[in-house]
Every structure is written in structure tokens, then in C-alpha cells.
Amino acid sequence: MREFNIGPAFAFADPGRKVIEADGVEVGVFKVDGEFYAYQNICPHNGGPACQGKMIYKVEELIAEHGVSKGLVFSKTQLNVTCPWHGYEFDIRSGRHQGDGSVRLAAVKVRVESGDVIVTMPAPGL
Ligand code: FES
């Protein structure tokens, strides 16, 4: 595994994302509310480039008393990334799929050191 400095943390949009590649391994690096998260750019469904899909706030249903639906709204806190191949949505903060929490993106180590974002790239084939 090798570490890569991918630039100053302040230069990332928030929310924002960069997809980086080294030795054939792609990693999506996300910034949400000032925190960084990183995942291998491989969808657990069928191998699509999950980290390159649309970033969209989770759709939630408002339920009133007596179980009556008041319609759908976007979450104000949970931001998802949507795999462009078949639409699986993953919580950017956890990497977990919306419908089945056991399905998740493979996490990659990322940290901010001296103001720069450092990613520990997984070895090829992992
Ligand atoms: S490969 Fe990502 S949803 Fe199918």
C-alpha cells in the first residue's frame, strides 16, 4: 500500500469528490461537512464505478400520526452516492447500501495531515 497526497483539504468542494487512480486501482474520495471518506471505486453489486455516480441526498418519507404518508422529502443530513450502472445508493459516511446495510463499498484509509488529504491506496487486486 502506498500513500498519496492529493492536495489541500480546503481545495475540496464540500460536499465534493475526487476519483483518483494508481496502479490500476481507483478510489473515490469524498468530503462531507468537513470530513473525508474514501472507498474503492467498485460497486459491490456488479463492479460498476459507484464513486462516480450522482451525489444526492437520501429520499425519505414523512410519516404523520396514524401512519399516514405526508410525502417524500430529501434528507438534510444523509448524502448518498448513486452507482451509475444500476442505481444502488450508498451512504457516503458509511459506505452502506440504503436497503441492505450488509452491502457496502470497500473503505479506504484517508486522513488530513498538515492541511493535505492523504490517501492510503489499496494494493492492486485487493
Ligand atoms: S454495478 Fe453498481 S448498481 Fe449495479
CSV table of C-alpha atoms and ligand atoms in Angstrom, one decimal:
chain,number,residue,atom,x,y,z
A,1,MET,CA,0.0,0.0,0.0
A,2,ARG,CA,1.2,3.5,-0.8
A,3,GLU,CA,0.2,6.9,0.5
A,4,PHE,CA,-0.7,9.7,-1.9
A,5,ASN,CA,-1.1,13.4,-1.1
A,6,ILE,CA,-4.0,14.5,-3.2
A,7,GLY,CA,-3.9,18.2,-2.3
A,8,PRO,CA,-5.1,20.6,0.3
A,9,ALA,CA,-8.3,19.8,2.2
A,10,PHE,CA,-9.6,23.4,1.7
A,11,ALA,CA,-9.4,22.9,-2.1
A,12,PHE,CA,-12.1,20.2,-2.0
A,13,ALA,CA,-15.7,21.3,-2.6
A,14,ASP,CA,-18.0,20.4,0.3
A,15,PRO,CA,-19.8,18.3,-0.5
A,16,GLY,CA,-17.3,17.2,-3.1
A,17,ARG,CA,-15.5,14.3,-4.6
A,18,LYS,CA,-12.4,13.3,-6.5
A,19,VAL,CA,-11.7,9.9,-8.1
A,20,ILE,CA,-8.0,9.0,-8.1
A,21,GLU,CA,-6.1,6.1,-9.7
A,22,ALA,CA,-2.8,4.5,-9.0
A,23,ASP,CA,-1.5,1.2,-10.4
A,24,GLY,CA,-5.0,0.4,-11.9
A,25,VAL,CA,-6.8,0.9,-8.6
A,26,GLU,CA,-9.4,3.7,-8.4
A,27,VAL,CA,-10.6,5.3,-5.2
A,28,GLY,CA,-13.3,7.8,-4.7
A,29,VAL,CA,-12.5,10.5,-2.0
A,30,PHE,CA,-15.4,12.4,-0.6
A,31,LYS,CA,-15.8,15.4,1.6
A,32,VAL,CA,-19.0,15.9,3.5
A,33,ASP,CA,-19.4,18.5,6.2
A,34,GLY,CA,-15.7,18.9,6.5
A,35,GLU,CA,-15.0,15.2,7.0
A,36,PHE,CA,-13.3,12.9,4.4
A,37,TYR,CA,-14.3,9.4,3.4
A,38,ALA,CA,-12.8,7.1,0.7
A,39,TYR,CA,-13.9,3.9,-1.0
A,40,GLN,CA,-12.6,1.7,-3.8
A,41,ASN,CA,-14.5,2.7,-6.9
A,42,ILE,CA,-16.0,-0.8,-7.3
A,43,CYS,CA,-19.7,-1.3,-6.7
A,44,PRO,CA,-20.5,-4.5,-4.7
A,45,HIS,CA,-23.5,-5.2,-6.9
A,46,ASN,CA,-21.7,-5.8,-10.2
A,47,GLY,CA,-18.4,-3.9,-10.2
A,48,GLY,CA,-19.6,-0.5,-11.6
A,49,PRO,CA,-17.8,2.8,-10.8
A,50,ALA,CA,-20.0,3.5,-7.8
A,51,CYS,CA,-18.0,6.5,-6.6
A,52,GLN,CA,-18.5,8.4,-9.9
A,53,GLY,CA,-22.3,8.5,-9.7
A,54,LYS,CA,-24.6,11.3,-8.7
A,55,MET,CA,-24.3,12.6,-5.2
A,56,ILE,CA,-27.8,13.1,-3.9
A,57,TYR,CA,-29.5,13.5,-0.5
A,58,LYS,CA,-31.4,10.4,0.7
A,59,VAL,CA,-35.1,10.4,-0.1
A,60,GLU,CA,-37.2,10.0,3.0
A,61,GLU,CA,-40.9,9.5,3.5
A,62,LEU,CA,-42.5,11.7,6.1
A,63,ILE,CA,-45.0,9.7,8.2
A,64,ALA,CA,-47.6,11.6,10.2
A,65,GLU,CA,-49.6,10.3,13.1
A,66,HIS,CA,-51.6,7.1,12.4
A,67,GLY,CA,-49.0,6.1,9.8
A,68,VAL,CA,-50.3,8.5,7.1
A,69,SER,CA,-47.7,9.4,4.5
A,70,LYS,CA,-47.1,13.1,4.1
A,71,GLY,CA,-44.9,12.6,1.0
A,72,LEU,CA,-41.3,12.3,0.1
A,73,VAL,CA,-38.5,14.8,1.1
A,74,PHE,CA,-34.8,15.0,0.7
A,75,SER,CA,-32.8,14.3,3.9
A,76,LYS,CA,-31.0,17.4,5.2
A,77,THR,CA,-28.1,15.3,6.5
A,78,GLN,CA,-27.6,12.0,4.7
A,79,LEU,CA,-25.8,12.3,1.4
A,80,ASN,CA,-25.6,9.3,-0.9
A,81,VAL,CA,-23.7,8.4,-4.0
A,82,THR,CA,-25.6,6.5,-6.7
A,83,CYS,CA,-23.8,3.9,-8.8
A,84,PRO,CA,-24.3,4.9,-12.4
A,85,TRP,CA,-24.8,1.4,-13.7
A,86,HIS,CA,-28.0,0.2,-11.8
A,87,GLY,CA,-28.7,2.9,-9.2
A,88,TYR,CA,-27.6,1.4,-6.0
A,89,GLU,CA,-27.3,4.2,-3.4
A,90,PHE,CA,-24.6,4.2,-0.7
A,91,ASP,CA,-24.4,6.5,2.3
A,92,ILE,CA,-21.1,8.4,1.8
A,93,ARG,CA,-20.4,8.5,5.5
A,94,SER,CA,-20.6,4.7,6.0
A,95,GLY,CA,-20.4,3.2,2.5
A,96,ARG,CA,-23.5,1.2,3.3
A,97,HIS,CA,-26.3,0.5,0.7
A,98,GLN,CA,-29.6,2.1,1.5
A,99,GLY,CA,-31.7,-1.1,1.5
A,100,ASP,CA,-29.2,-3.6,2.8
A,101,GLY,CA,-26.6,-2.4,5.3
A,102,SER,CA,-24.6,-5.6,4.8
A,103,VAL,CA,-23.8,-4.4,1.2
A,104,ARG,CA,-21.2,-1.7,1.3
A,105,LEU,CA,-18.4,-0.1,-0.5
A,106,ALA,CA,-14.9,-1.1,0.5
A,107,ALA,CA,-13.4,1.6,2.7
A,108,VAL,CA,-10.0,3.1,2.1
A,109,LYS,CA,-7.9,5.0,4.6
A,110,VAL,CA,-7.9,8.8,4.2
A,111,ARG,CA,-6.7,11.5,6.6
A,112,VAL,CA,-5.9,15.1,6.7
A,113,GLU,CA,-2.3,15.8,7.7
A,114,SER,CA,-0.8,19.3,7.8
A,115,GLY,CA,-3.8,20.5,5.8
A,116,ASP,CA,-3.3,18.0,3.0
A,117,VAL,CA,-5.5,15.0,2.2
A,118,ILE,CA,-3.6,11.7,2.4
A,119,VAL,CA,-5.0,8.5,0.9
A,120,THR,CA,-3.6,5.1,1.5
A,121,MET,CA,-4.2,3.3,-1.7
A,122,PRO,CA,-5.0,-0.4,-1.6
A,123,ALA,CA,-2.7,-2.8,-3.4
A,124,PRO,CA,-3.9,-3.9,-6.9
A,125,GLY,CA,-6.1,-7.0,-6.8
A,126,LEU,CA,-7.5,-6.4,-3.3
B,1,FES,S1,-22.9,-2.3,-10.6
B,1,FES,FE1,-23.5,-0.7,-9.2
B,1,FES,S2,-25.6,-0.8,-9.1
B,1,FES,FE2,-25.1,-2.4,-10.4
